[in-house]
Amino acid sequence: MAQSKIAGIGMYLPKNTLTNNDMTKYMDTSDEWIQERTGIKERRFADRTGETTATMGAEAAKMAIERAGTTTQDIDFIIFATLSPDYYFPGCGVLVQRALNMKDIGALDVRNQCSGFVYALSVADQFIRTGMYKNILVIGSEKHSFGLDMSTSGRNISVIFGDGAGAVVLQPTEKEGQGILSTHLHSDGNHAEILAMYNPGTHANHWAQEKLADFNDAEIADMFMSHAMVEKKQNFPYMNGPAVFKMAAIKFPEVINEALNKNGLKASDIDLLVPHQANLRISQFLENEMGLKDKVYNNIQKYGNTTAASIPIALCEAWQEGKVKEGDLICLAAFGSGFTWASALVRW
Ligand code: UT7
């Protein structure tokens, strides 16, 4: 059975840069607080009308396709990971298929938030291994800036998110030991409401009522989209930051070790760990905990947390800087909303 390799990688970042000081124009925060708690110095926000999750994904895809030595006509499947789609439905995959004038190939959307890219990569890997497809485009893209509470009440979330996109093209490889060695996917829905955007949605307060702002019967009657929902700011993401942080510190090492054990490898065999860029403090914790001094790639300082896009953007930038070389062992790891967490080991 063929293994799959990352044959091309690309990224797209909007030009519009907001520093931490820029954020203080909207909310009570400070450069000092943001840098100390998260490591973030600035982030990119997409153009309000000119850039969407799908258009940014398409730009990253073009770069990945060209670097893979292929054309848009060679791509035989699209997998698109995002939590901030252009439309509630249809998904962004079909919008990329249209934007890049691709053949009427399948387009699958993945909703696994911060773990979305690793989940998408895992699905693509299975299709390549079985021989079903030969050139799969995997995209992670987010336009968070359109749905953030930019007032002080949303500051714990709004200062961490940024916009951008990353993409890879997966192809089969015959080279022994090259490519994606294994992927590992997990979830625990008991924590679904700890990091979530509750509305618009169909739950009508069915789940975890103690965690959701209460709505009366009349409000629930026109629940999908209502004034009450907007007044209670439920159309913005909610996060219990400390609870997420604590679980991330447990699950990141666990899922990295799972991948290493599966392949009979040790942490010291890793040449570069590219974690989901959630918080520089989490990355630094991982570096110490796993004994990976100077082997953890971080660019959250420049781009913030771009959720499904953060791993492909970081991997692309590391590759462009010459930090990912043929034969290197690269570990991708993610943790986020769901909770979901995942890892992939790749021999470049
Ligand atoms: O990507 C998906 C996965 N996400 C993560 O892994 C994120 C994990 N969590 C985190 O990174 C951190 O929890 C945050 C960076 C989100 C928040 O940092 P924290 O150290 O956990 O802060 P906190 O939420 O416990 O808040 C501490 C204080 C509070 O004030 P009081 O109640 O102590 O007076 C907050 O109101 O900091 C305040 N605060 C802020 N102050 C200035 C929260 N956000 C801000 C802000 N600026 N932006």
mmCIF file of C-alpha atoms and ligand atoms in Angstrom:
data_model
loop_
_atom_site.group_PDB
_atom_site.id
_atom_site.type_symbol
_atom_site.label_atom_id
_atom_site.label_comp_id
_atom_site.label_asym_id
_atom_site.label_seq_id
_atom_site.Cartn_x
_atom_site.Cartn_y
_atom_site.Cartn_z
ATOM 1 C CA MET A 1 0.000 0.000 0.000
ATOM 2 C CA ALA A 2 1.425 3.414 -1.004
ATOM 3 C CA GLN A 3 2.139 6.012 1.638
ATOM 4 C CA SER A 4 1.275 9.644 1.072
ATOM 5 C CA LYS A 5 3.721 12.546 1.092
ATOM 6 C CA ILE A 6 3.310 16.288 1.228
ATOM 7 C CA ALA A 7 4.365 17.195 -2.321
ATOM 8 C CA GLY A 8 3.669 20.929 -2.142
ATOM 9 C CA ILE A 9 2.805 23.479 0.530
ATOM 10 C CA GLY A 10 1.488 27.039 0.398
ATOM 11 C CA MET A 11 0.059 29.794 2.577
ATOM 12 C CA TYR A 12 -1.779 33.086 2.368
ATOM 13 C CA LEU A 13 -1.820 35.864 4.951
ATOM 14 C CA PRO A 14 -3.879 39.029 4.534
ATOM 15 C CA LYS A 15 -1.755 42.198 4.424
ATOM 16 C CA ASN A 16 -3.773 44.082 7.050
ATOM 17 C CA THR A 17 -1.793 43.820 10.316
ATOM 18 C CA LEU A 18 -3.184 44.722 13.757
ATOM 19 C CA THR A 19 -0.680 45.146 16.572
ATOM 20 C CA ASN A 20 -1.609 44.635 20.211
ATOM 21 C CA ASN A 21 -1.685 48.400 20.570
ATOM 22 C CA ASP A 22 -4.252 48.525 17.752
ATOM 23 C CA MET A 23 -6.447 46.159 19.824
ATOM 24 C CA THR A 24 -6.475 48.681 22.693
ATOM 25 C CA LYS A 25 -8.548 51.007 20.464
ATOM 26 C CA TYR A 26 -11.435 48.528 20.724
ATOM 27 C CA MET A 27 -11.149 47.035 24.225
ATOM 28 C CA ASP A 28 -9.529 47.337 27.621
ATOM 29 C CA THR A 29 -6.331 45.368 27.061
ATOM 30 C CA SER A 30 -2.608 46.013 26.714
ATOM 31 C CA ASP A 31 0.379 44.910 24.678
ATOM 32 C CA GLU A 32 1.973 43.754 27.937
ATOM 33 C CA TRP A 33 -0.961 41.503 28.927
ATOM 34 C CA ILE A 34 -1.295 39.939 25.491
ATOM 35 C CA GLN A 35 2.422 39.254 25.054
ATOM 36 C CA GLU A 36 2.870 37.927 28.586
ATOM 37 C CA ARG A 37 -0.140 35.538 28.450
ATOM 38 C CA THR A 38 -0.011 34.455 24.806
ATOM 39 C CA GLY A 39 3.241 35.565 23.121
ATOM 40 C CA ILE A 40 1.238 37.308 20.385
ATOM 41 C CA LYS A 41 2.576 40.650 19.092
ATOM 42 C CA GLU A 42 0.324 41.121 16.068
ATOM 43 C CA ARG A 43 -2.175 39.323 13.870
ATOM 44 C CA ARG A 44 -3.600 39.679 10.350
ATOM 45 C CA PHE A 45 -7.233 40.586 9.734
ATOM 46 C CA ALA A 46 -8.696 39.893 6.297
ATOM 47 C CA ASP A 47 -10.110 42.663 4.143
ATOM 48 C CA ARG A 48 -13.809 42.947 5.126
ATOM 49 C CA THR A 49 -15.154 42.317 1.637
ATOM 50 C CA GLY A 50 -12.192 41.360 -0.564
ATOM 51 C CA GLU A 51 -10.931 38.308 1.323
ATOM 52 C CA THR A 52 -13.003 35.390 2.573
ATOM 53 C CA THR A 53 -12.131 32.053 4.157
ATOM 54 C CA ALA A 54 -12.551 30.397 0.737
ATOM 55 C CA THR A 55 -10.612 33.010 -1.285
ATOM 56 C CA MET A 56 -7.691 32.879 1.152
ATOM 57 C CA GLY A 57 -7.804 29.080 1.024
ATOM 58 C CA ALA A 58 -7.773 29.211 -2.787
ATOM 59 C CA GLU A 59 -4.681 31.475 -2.770
ATOM 60 C CA ALA A 60 -2.809 29.115 -0.424
ATOM 61 C CA ALA A 61 -3.944 26.207 -2.605
ATOM 62 C CA LYS A 62 -2.545 27.785 -5.791
ATOM 63 C CA MET A 63 0.885 28.036 -4.158
ATOM 64 C CA ALA A 64 0.761 24.442 -2.888
ATOM 65 C CA ILE A 65 -0.377 23.109 -6.286
ATOM 66 C CA GLU A 66 2.405 24.919 -8.132
ATOM 67 C CA ARG A 67 5.045 23.779 -5.636
ATOM 68 C CA ALA A 68 3.821 20.189 -6.029
ATOM 69 C CA GLY A 69 4.526 20.475 -9.755
ATOM 70 C CA THR A 70 0.858 19.904 -10.563
ATOM 71 C CA THR A 71 -1.990 21.959 -11.993
ATOM 72 C CA THR A 72 -5.490 22.592 -10.716
ATOM 73 C CA GLN A 73 -6.676 20.051 -13.327
ATOM 74 C CA ASP A 74 -4.599 17.289 -11.698
ATOM 75 C CA ILE A 75 -6.283 17.647 -8.309
ATOM 76 C CA ASP A 76 -8.749 14.799 -7.771
ATOM 77 C CA PHE A 77 -10.142 15.640 -4.323
ATOM 78 C CA ILE A 78 -10.449 18.675 -2.013
ATOM 79 C CA ILE A 79 -10.616 18.641 1.785
ATOM 80 C CA PHE A 80 -11.281 22.001 3.449
ATOM 81 C CA ALA A 81 -10.988 22.527 7.221
ATOM 82 C CA THR A 82 -12.448 25.656 8.842
ATOM 83 C CA LEU A 83 -14.677 26.872 11.662
ATOM 84 C CA SER A 84 -15.382 30.182 9.915
ATOM 85 C CA PRO A 85 -16.933 29.189 6.573
ATOM 86 C CA ASP A 86 -18.117 31.698 3.967
ATOM 87 C CA TYR A 87 -21.619 30.242 4.272
ATOM 88 C CA TYR A 88 -23.345 28.219 7.007
ATOM 89 C CA PHE A 89 -23.785 25.875 4.048
ATOM 90 C CA PRO A 90 -22.522 24.910 1.493
ATOM 91 C CA GLY A 91 -18.978 24.421 2.703
ATOM 92 C CA CYS A 92 -15.844 26.155 1.454
ATOM 93 C CA GLY A 93 -14.570 23.134 -0.508
ATOM 94 C CA VAL A 94 -17.006 23.725 -3.364
ATOM 95 C CA LEU A 95 -16.139 27.434 -3.420
ATOM 96 C CA VAL A 96 -12.474 26.554 -3.965
ATOM 97 C CA GLN A 97 -13.451 24.036 -6.662
ATOM 98 C CA ARG A 98 -15.296 26.878 -8.408
ATOM 99 C CA ALA A 99 -12.676 29.574 -7.802
ATOM 100 C CA LEU A 100 -9.864 27.445 -9.237
ATOM 101 C CA ASN A 101 -11.946 26.110 -12.170
ATOM 102 C CA MET A 102 -11.303 22.546 -11.103
ATOM 103 C CA LYS A 103 -12.957 19.459 -12.540
ATOM 104 C CA ASP A 104 -16.156 18.274 -10.814
ATOM 105 C CA ILE A 105 -14.128 16.420 -8.196
ATOM 106 C CA GLY A 106 -15.327 15.663 -4.672
ATOM 107 C CA ALA A 107 -15.053 18.405 -2.058
ATOM 108 C CA LEU A 108 -15.263 17.545 1.626
ATOM 109 C CA ASP A 109 -15.483 20.017 4.520
ATOM 110 C CA VAL A 110 -14.041 19.182 7.926
ATOM 111 C CA ARG A 111 -15.290 20.790 11.154
ATOM 112 C CA ASN A 112 -12.726 20.023 13.793
ATOM 113 C CA GLN A 113 -11.586 23.536 14.677
ATOM 114 C CA CYS A 114 -7.939 23.697 15.859
ATOM 115 C CA SER A 115 -7.448 20.000 15.037
ATOM 116 C CA GLY A 116 -9.145 20.448 11.657
ATOM 117 C CA PHE A 117 -6.021 20.402 9.523
ATOM 118 C CA VAL A 118 -4.603 17.224 11.090
ATOM 119 C CA TYR A 119 -8.013 15.555 10.790
ATOM 120 C CA ALA A 120 -8.189 16.619 7.118
ATOM 121 C CA LEU A 121 -4.665 15.378 6.479
ATOM 122 C CA SER A 122 -5.553 12.053 8.040
ATOM 123 C CA VAL A 123 -8.585 11.627 5.756
ATOM 124 C CA ALA A 124 -6.490 12.532 2.696
ATOM 125 C CA ASP A 125 -3.795 10.072 3.793
ATOM 126 C CA GLN A 126 -6.327 7.222 3.873
ATOM 127 C CA PHE A 127 -7.592 8.026 0.351
ATOM 128 C CA ILE A 128 -4.019 8.035 -1.009
ATOM 129 C CA ARG A 129 -3.101 4.797 0.801
ATOM 130 C CA THR A 130 -6.050 2.951 -0.709
ATOM 131 C CA GLY A 131 -5.152 4.248 -4.179
ATOM 132 C CA MET A 132 -8.489 6.056 -4.573
ATOM 133 C CA TYR A 133 -6.905 9.469 -5.325
ATOM 134 C CA LYS A 134 -3.468 10.676 -6.494
ATOM 135 C CA ASN A 135 -3.483 14.456 -5.857
ATOM 136 C CA ILE A 136 -5.458 15.634 -2.871
ATOM 137 C CA LEU A 137 -5.665 19.299 -1.939
ATOM 138 C CA VAL A 138 -5.929 19.834 1.835
ATOM 139 C CA ILE A 139 -6.715 23.363 3.018
ATOM 140 C CA GLY A 140 -7.014 24.999 6.448
ATOM 141 C CA SER A 141 -8.341 28.557 6.399
ATOM 142 C CA GLU A 142 -10.002 30.986 8.815
ATOM 143 C CA LYS A 143 -11.520 34.443 8.738
ATOM 144 C CA HIS A 144 -11.994 34.898 12.477
ATOM 145 C CA SER A 145 -12.031 38.679 12.295
ATOM 146 C CA PHE A 146 -15.598 38.720 10.963
ATOM 147 C CA GLY A 147 -17.039 37.067 14.078
ATOM 148 C CA LEU A 148 -15.243 38.417 17.135
ATOM 149 C CA ASP A 149 -16.606 40.396 20.069
ATOM 150 C CA MET A 150 -14.175 43.289 19.775
ATOM 151 C CA SER A 151 -15.404 44.898 23.010
ATOM 152 C CA THR A 152 -13.858 44.314 26.444
ATOM 153 C CA SER A 153 -16.315 41.473 27.181
ATOM 154 C CA GLY A 154 -14.740 39.428 24.379
ATOM 155 C CA ARG A 155 -11.116 40.311 25.038
ATOM 156 C CA ASN A 156 -9.899 36.899 26.261
ATOM 157 C CA ILE A 157 -10.766 35.436 22.833
ATOM 158 C CA SER A 158 -10.559 38.346 20.423
ATOM 159 C CA VAL A 159 -6.921 39.153 21.126
ATOM 160 C CA ILE A 160 -5.760 35.624 20.310
ATOM 161 C CA PHE A 161 -7.371 35.006 16.906
ATOM 162 C CA GLY A 162 -6.060 35.956 13.479
ATOM 163 C CA ASP A 163 -6.913 35.259 9.836
ATOM 164 C CA GLY A 164 -5.015 33.282 7.197
ATOM 165 C CA ALA A 165 -4.802 30.070 5.196
ATOM 166 C CA GLY A 166 -2.445 27.189 4.536
ATOM 167 C CA ALA A 167 -2.646 24.297 2.082
ATOM 168 C CA VAL A 168 -0.835 21.142 1.030
ATOM 169 C CA VAL A 169 -1.030 18.724 -1.889
ATOM 170 C CA LEU A 170 -0.781 15.064 -0.920
ATOM 171 C CA GLN A 171 0.530 12.517 -3.419
ATOM 172 C CA PRO A 172 1.516 8.850 -3.200
ATOM 173 C CA THR A 173 5.189 8.066 -2.655
ATOM 174 C CA GLU A 174 6.961 4.815 -3.449
ATOM 175 C CA LYS A 175 10.030 5.841 -1.460
ATOM 176 C CA GLU A 176 10.415 3.474 1.517
ATOM 177 C CA GLY A 177 9.779 5.198 4.846
ATOM 178 C CA GLN A 178 8.900 8.601 3.330
ATOM 179 C CA GLY A 179 5.710 10.555 3.935
ATOM 180 C CA ILE A 180 2.966 10.385 6.561
ATOM 181 C CA LEU A 181 3.913 7.585 8.954
ATOM 182 C CA SER A 182 0.733 7.682 11.027
ATOM 183 C CA THR A 183 -2.082 9.941 12.214
ATOM 184 C CA HIS A 184 -3.934 9.846 15.538
ATOM 185 C CA LEU A 185 -7.355 11.410 16.092
ATOM 186 C CA HIS A 186 -9.300 11.901 19.342
ATOM 187 C CA SER A 187 -12.336 13.658 20.773
ATOM 188 C CA ASP A 188 -14.154 14.179 24.070
ATOM 189 C CA GLY A 189 -17.510 15.880 23.594
ATOM 190 C CA ASN A 190 -18.042 16.264 27.341
ATOM 191 C CA HIS A 191 -16.264 19.610 26.982
ATOM 192 C CA ALA A 192 -18.108 20.815 23.878
ATOM 193 C CA GLU A 193 -19.435 24.005 25.507
ATOM 194 C CA ILE A 194 -16.100 25.122 27.008
ATOM 195 C CA LEU A 195 -14.857 26.464 23.676
ATOM 196 C CA ALA A 196 -17.698 27.046 21.273
ATOM 197 C CA MET A 197 -19.833 29.417 19.280
ATOM 198 C CA TYR A 198 -23.342 28.498 20.418
ATOM 199 C CA ASN A 199 -25.433 30.386 17.887
ATOM 200 C CA PRO A 200 -26.789 30.392 15.296
ATOM 201 C CA GLY A 201 -27.519 26.741 15.944
ATOM 202 C CA THR A 202 -30.351 24.264 16.387
ATOM 203 C CA HIS A 203 -29.802 23.318 20.042
ATOM 204 C CA ALA A 204 -32.536 25.568 21.553
ATOM 205 C CA ASN A 205 -30.822 25.319 24.952
ATOM 206 C CA HIS A 206 -31.005 21.498 24.818
ATOM 207 C CA TRP A 207 -27.402 21.005 25.893
ATOM 208 C CA ALA A 208 -25.636 22.055 29.065
ATOM 209 C CA GLN A 209 -28.133 24.722 30.019
ATOM 210 C CA GLU A 210 -26.023 25.834 32.941
ATOM 211 C CA LYS A 211 -23.321 26.894 30.509
ATOM 212 C CA LEU A 212 -25.559 28.707 28.036
ATOM 213 C CA ALA A 213 -27.234 32.031 28.697
ATOM 214 C CA ASP A 214 -30.889 31.287 29.375
ATOM 215 C CA PHE A 215 -33.531 32.052 26.780
ATOM 216 C CA ASN A 216 -37.246 32.168 27.555
ATOM 217 C CA ASP A 217 -39.794 30.143 25.562
ATOM 218 C CA ALA A 218 -40.680 33.075 23.289
ATOM 219 C CA GLU A 219 -37.022 33.620 22.483
ATOM 220 C CA ILE A 220 -36.523 29.926 21.812
ATOM 221 C CA ALA A 221 -39.477 29.997 19.402
ATOM 222 C CA ASP A 222 -37.461 32.090 16.944
ATOM 223 C CA MET A 223 -34.206 30.631 18.076
ATOM 224 C CA PHE A 224 -32.099 30.119 14.989
ATOM 225 C CA MET A 225 -31.404 33.823 14.672
ATOM 226 C CA SER A 226 -32.863 36.263 17.194
ATOM 227 C CA HIS A 227 -32.295 39.671 18.743
ATOM 228 C CA ALA A 228 -31.942 38.041 22.179
ATOM 229 C CA MET A 229 -29.154 35.879 20.838
ATOM 230 C CA VAL A 230 -27.283 38.920 19.577
ATOM 231 C CA GLU A 231 -27.933 40.875 22.796
ATOM 232 C CA LYS A 232 -26.453 37.986 24.820
ATOM 233 C CA LYS A 233 -23.483 37.961 22.413
ATOM 234 C CA GLN A 234 -23.987 34.275 21.643
ATOM 235 C CA ASN A 235 -23.071 34.839 18.010
ATOM 236 C CA PHE A 236 -19.479 35.228 19.179
ATOM 237 C CA PRO A 237 -17.103 32.472 20.290
ATOM 238 C CA TYR A 238 -16.965 31.619 23.998
ATOM 239 C CA MET A 239 -13.950 30.108 25.736
ATOM 240 C CA ASN A 240 -13.095 29.130 29.279
ATOM 241 C CA GLY A 241 -9.416 29.831 28.630
ATOM 242 C CA PRO A 242 -7.841 28.356 31.770
ATOM 243 C CA ALA A 243 -9.818 25.078 31.428
ATOM 244 C CA VAL A 244 -8.756 24.756 27.779
ATOM 245 C CA PHE A 245 -5.154 25.546 28.668
ATOM 246 C CA LYS A 246 -5.063 22.843 31.372
ATOM 247 C CA MET A 247 -6.425 20.149 29.077
ATOM 248 C CA ALA A 248 -4.138 21.206 26.205
ATOM 249 C CA ALA A 249 -1.121 20.745 28.465
ATOM 250 C CA ILE A 250 -2.195 17.138 29.077
ATOM 251 C CA LYS A 251 -3.404 16.138 25.611
ATOM 252 C CA PHE A 252 -0.597 17.613 23.484
ATOM 253 C CA PRO A 253 2.182 15.460 25.032
ATOM 254 C CA GLU A 254 -0.162 12.447 25.183
ATOM 255 C CA VAL A 255 -1.001 12.497 21.466
ATOM 256 C CA ILE A 256 2.610 13.220 20.432
ATOM 257 C CA ASN A 257 3.821 10.264 22.500
ATOM 258 C CA GLU A 258 1.086 8.086 20.999
ATOM 259 C CA ALA A 259 2.458 8.843 17.507
ATOM 260 C CA LEU A 260 6.051 8.203 18.588
ATOM 261 C CA ASN A 261 5.144 4.892 20.298
ATOM 262 C CA LYS A 262 3.199 3.713 17.263
ATOM 263 C CA ASN A 263 6.332 4.155 15.135
ATOM 264 C CA GLY A 264 8.882 2.912 17.688
ATOM 265 C CA LEU A 265 10.427 6.402 17.919
ATOM 266 C CA LYS A 266 11.454 8.714 20.779
ATOM 267 C CA ALA A 267 10.971 12.454 21.288
ATOM 268 C CA SER A 268 14.672 12.927 20.585
ATOM 269 C CA ASP A 269 14.071 11.555 17.050
ATOM 270 C CA ILE A 270 11.825 14.533 16.214
ATOM 271 C CA ASP A 271 13.589 17.159 14.085
ATOM 272 C CA LEU A 272 10.746 19.677 14.252
ATOM 273 C CA LEU A 273 7.490 19.824 16.184
ATOM 274 C CA VAL A 274 4.902 22.052 14.531
ATOM 275 C CA PRO A 275 2.129 22.443 17.108
ATOM 276 C CA HIS A 276 -1.170 24.227 16.568
ATOM 277 C CA GLN A 277 -0.369 27.853 17.390
ATOM 278 C CA ALA A 278 -2.745 28.318 20.328
ATOM 279 C CA ASN A 279 -0.512 30.038 22.850
ATOM 280 C CA LEU A 280 3.271 30.487 22.960
ATOM 281 C CA ARG A 281 3.153 29.387 26.622
ATOM 282 C CA ILE A 282 1.718 26.016 25.562
ATOM 283 C CA SER A 283 4.503 25.606 22.969
ATOM 284 C CA GLN A 284 7.151 26.500 25.552
ATOM 285 C CA PHE A 285 5.625 24.035 27.997
ATOM 286 C CA LEU A 286 5.806 21.338 25.310
ATOM 287 C CA GLU A 287 9.414 22.190 24.491
ATOM 288 C CA ASN A 288 10.390 21.637 28.148
ATOM 289 C CA GLU A 289 8.092 18.710 28.841
ATOM 290 C CA MET A 290 9.204 16.744 25.759
ATOM 291 C CA GLY A 291 12.867 17.761 25.789
ATOM 292 C CA LEU A 292 12.589 19.457 22.388
ATOM 293 C CA LYS A 293 14.856 22.447 22.919
ATOM 294 C CA ASP A 294 14.910 24.667 19.793
ATOM 295 C CA LYS A 295 12.878 22.036 17.911
ATOM 296 C CA VAL A 296 9.434 23.601 18.293
ATOM 297 C CA TYR A 297 8.313 25.963 15.544
ATOM 298 C CA ASN A 298 6.348 29.060 16.566
ATOM 299 C CA ASN A 299 4.954 31.931 14.542
ATOM 300 C CA ILE A 300 1.967 32.823 16.725
ATOM 301 C CA GLN A 301 3.868 36.029 17.560
ATOM 302 C CA LYS A 302 3.123 37.342 14.034
ATOM 303 C CA TYR A 303 -0.189 35.754 13.137
ATOM 304 C CA GLY A 304 -2.041 34.915 16.367
ATOM 305 C CA ASN A 305 -4.112 31.740 16.535
ATOM 306 C CA THR A 306 -5.465 30.938 13.061
ATOM 307 C CA THR A 307 -7.186 27.686 14.174
ATOM 308 C CA ALA A 308 -7.378 25.213 11.232
ATOM 309 C CA ALA A 309 -4.851 27.302 9.276
ATOM 310 C CA SER A 310 -2.201 27.524 11.977
ATOM 311 C CA ILE A 311 -0.393 24.217 11.347
ATOM 312 C CA PRO A 312 -0.157 24.499 7.535
ATOM 313 C CA ILE A 313 0.930 28.154 7.810
ATOM 314 C CA ALA A 314 3.606 27.264 10.390
ATOM 315 C CA LEU A 315 4.737 24.208 8.409
ATOM 316 C CA CYS A 316 4.929 26.268 5.210
ATOM 317 C CA GLU A 317 6.921 29.029 6.855
ATOM 318 C CA ALA A 318 9.289 26.517 8.496
ATOM 319 C CA TRP A 319 9.796 24.840 5.107
ATOM 320 C CA GLN A 320 10.446 28.203 3.430
ATOM 321 C CA GLU A 321 13.055 28.987 6.118
ATOM 322 C CA GLY A 322 14.858 25.707 5.374
ATOM 323 C CA LYS A 323 13.859 24.168 8.722
ATOM 324 C CA VAL A 324 12.111 21.203 7.072
ATOM 325 C CA LYS A 325 14.517 19.123 4.995
ATOM 326 C CA GLU A 326 14.272 15.813 3.178
ATOM 327 C CA GLY A 327 14.529 12.935 5.654
ATOM 328 C CA ASP A 328 13.523 15.066 8.669
ATOM 329 C CA LEU A 329 10.997 13.692 11.155
ATOM 330 C CA ILE A 330 8.237 16.276 11.518
ATOM 331 C CA CYS A 331 5.521 16.022 14.147
ATOM 332 C CA LEU A 332 2.237 17.910 13.795
ATOM 333 C CA ALA A 333 0.019 18.152 16.875
ATOM 334 C CA ALA A 334 -3.204 19.976 17.666
ATOM 335 C CA PHE A 335 -5.726 20.463 20.443
ATOM 336 C CA GLY A 336 -8.876 22.546 20.539
ATOM 337 C CA SER A 337 -12.639 22.934 20.585
ATOM 338 C CA GLY A 338 -14.686 19.765 20.894
ATOM 339 C CA PHE A 339 -12.446 18.863 22.590
ATOM 340 C CA THR A 340 -10.604 17.329 19.690
ATOM 341 C CA TRP A 341 -6.912 16.575 19.509
ATOM 342 C CA ALA A 342 -4.700 14.915 16.940
ATOM 343 C CA SER A 343 -1.157 14.272 15.767
ATOM 344 C CA ALA A 344 0.685 13.197 12.633
ATOM 345 C CA LEU A 345 4.255 12.015 12.157
ATOM 346 C CA VAL A 346 5.762 12.811 8.791
ATOM 347 C CA ARG A 347 9.101 11.705 7.349
ATOM 348 C CA TRP A 348 9.781 14.557 4.902
HETATM 349 O O1 UT7 B 1 -6.856 27.283 19.853
HETATM 350 C C1 UT7 B 1 -7.789 26.536 20.587
HETATM 351 C C2 UT7 B 1 -7.289 26.190 21.905
HETATM 352 N N1 UT7 B 1 -7.172 27.381 22.713
HETATM 353 C C3 UT7 B 1 -6.255 27.448 23.638
HETATM 354 O O2 UT7 B 1 -5.475 26.519 23.768
HETATM 355 C C4 UT7 B 1 -6.243 28.642 24.541
HETATM 356 C C5 UT7 B 1 -5.892 28.237 25.929
HETATM 357 N N2 UT7 B 1 -6.059 29.335 26.900
HETATM 358 C C6 UT7 B 1 -5.252 30.407 26.875
HETATM 359 O O3 UT7 B 1 -4.389 30.553 26.045
HETATM 360 C C7 UT7 B 1 -5.422 31.417 28.000
HETATM 361 O O4 UT7 B 1 -6.359 30.932 28.919
HETATM 362 C C8 UT7 B 1 -5.841 32.834 27.525
HETATM 363 C C9 UT7 B 1 -4.697 33.496 26.806
HETATM 364 C C10 UT7 B 1 -7.046 32.759 26.606
HETATM 365 C C11 UT7 B 1 -6.235 33.709 28.717
HETATM 366 O O5 UT7 B 1 -5.135 33.775 29.625
HETATM 367 P P1 UT7 B 1 -5.323 33.434 31.167
HETATM 368 O O6 UT7 B 1 -4.027 33.665 31.795
HETATM 369 O O7 UT7 B 1 -5.911 32.063 31.276
HETATM 370 O O8 UT7 B 1 -6.334 34.547 31.627
HETATM 371 P P2 UT7 B 1 -7.774 34.407 32.319
HETATM 372 O O9 UT7 B 1 -8.810 34.087 31.299
HETATM 373 O O10 UT7 B 1 -7.664 33.512 33.528
HETATM 374 O O11 UT7 B 1 -8.010 35.885 32.826
HETATM 375 C C12 UT7 B 1 -7.132 36.480 33.810
HETATM 376 C C13 UT7 B 1 -7.485 37.943 33.943
HETATM 377 C C14 UT7 B 1 -8.970 38.207 34.128
HETATM 378 O O12 UT7 B 1 -9.102 39.344 34.972
HETATM 379 P P3 UT7 B 1 -9.436 39.153 36.532
HETATM 380 O O13 UT7 B 1 -10.747 38.414 36.581
HETATM 381 O O14 UT7 B 1 -8.298 38.368 37.094
HETATM 382 O O15 UT7 B 1 -9.512 40.562 37.028
HETATM 383 C C15 UT7 B 1 -9.433 38.585 32.753
HETATM 384 O O16 UT7 B 1 -10.574 39.437 32.760
HETATM 385 O O17 UT7 B 1 -7.116 38.636 32.742
HETATM 386 C C16 UT7 B 1 -8.238 39.340 32.227
HETATM 387 N N3 UT7 B 1 -8.143 39.343 30.772
HETATM 388 C C17 UT7 B 1 -7.526 40.315 30.080
HETATM 389 N N4 UT7 B 1 -6.899 41.421 30.469
HETATM 390 C C18 UT7 B 1 -6.372 42.210 29.519
HETATM 391 C C19 UT7 B 1 -8.622 38.405 29.897
HETATM 392 N N5 UT7 B 1 -8.307 38.775 28.647
HETATM 393 C C20 UT7 B 1 -7.635 39.943 28.732
HETATM 394 C C21 UT7 B 1 -7.061 40.806 27.774
HETATM 395 N N6 UT7 B 1 -6.444 41.927 28.212
HETATM 396 N N7 UT7 B 1 -7.112 40.547 26.454
#
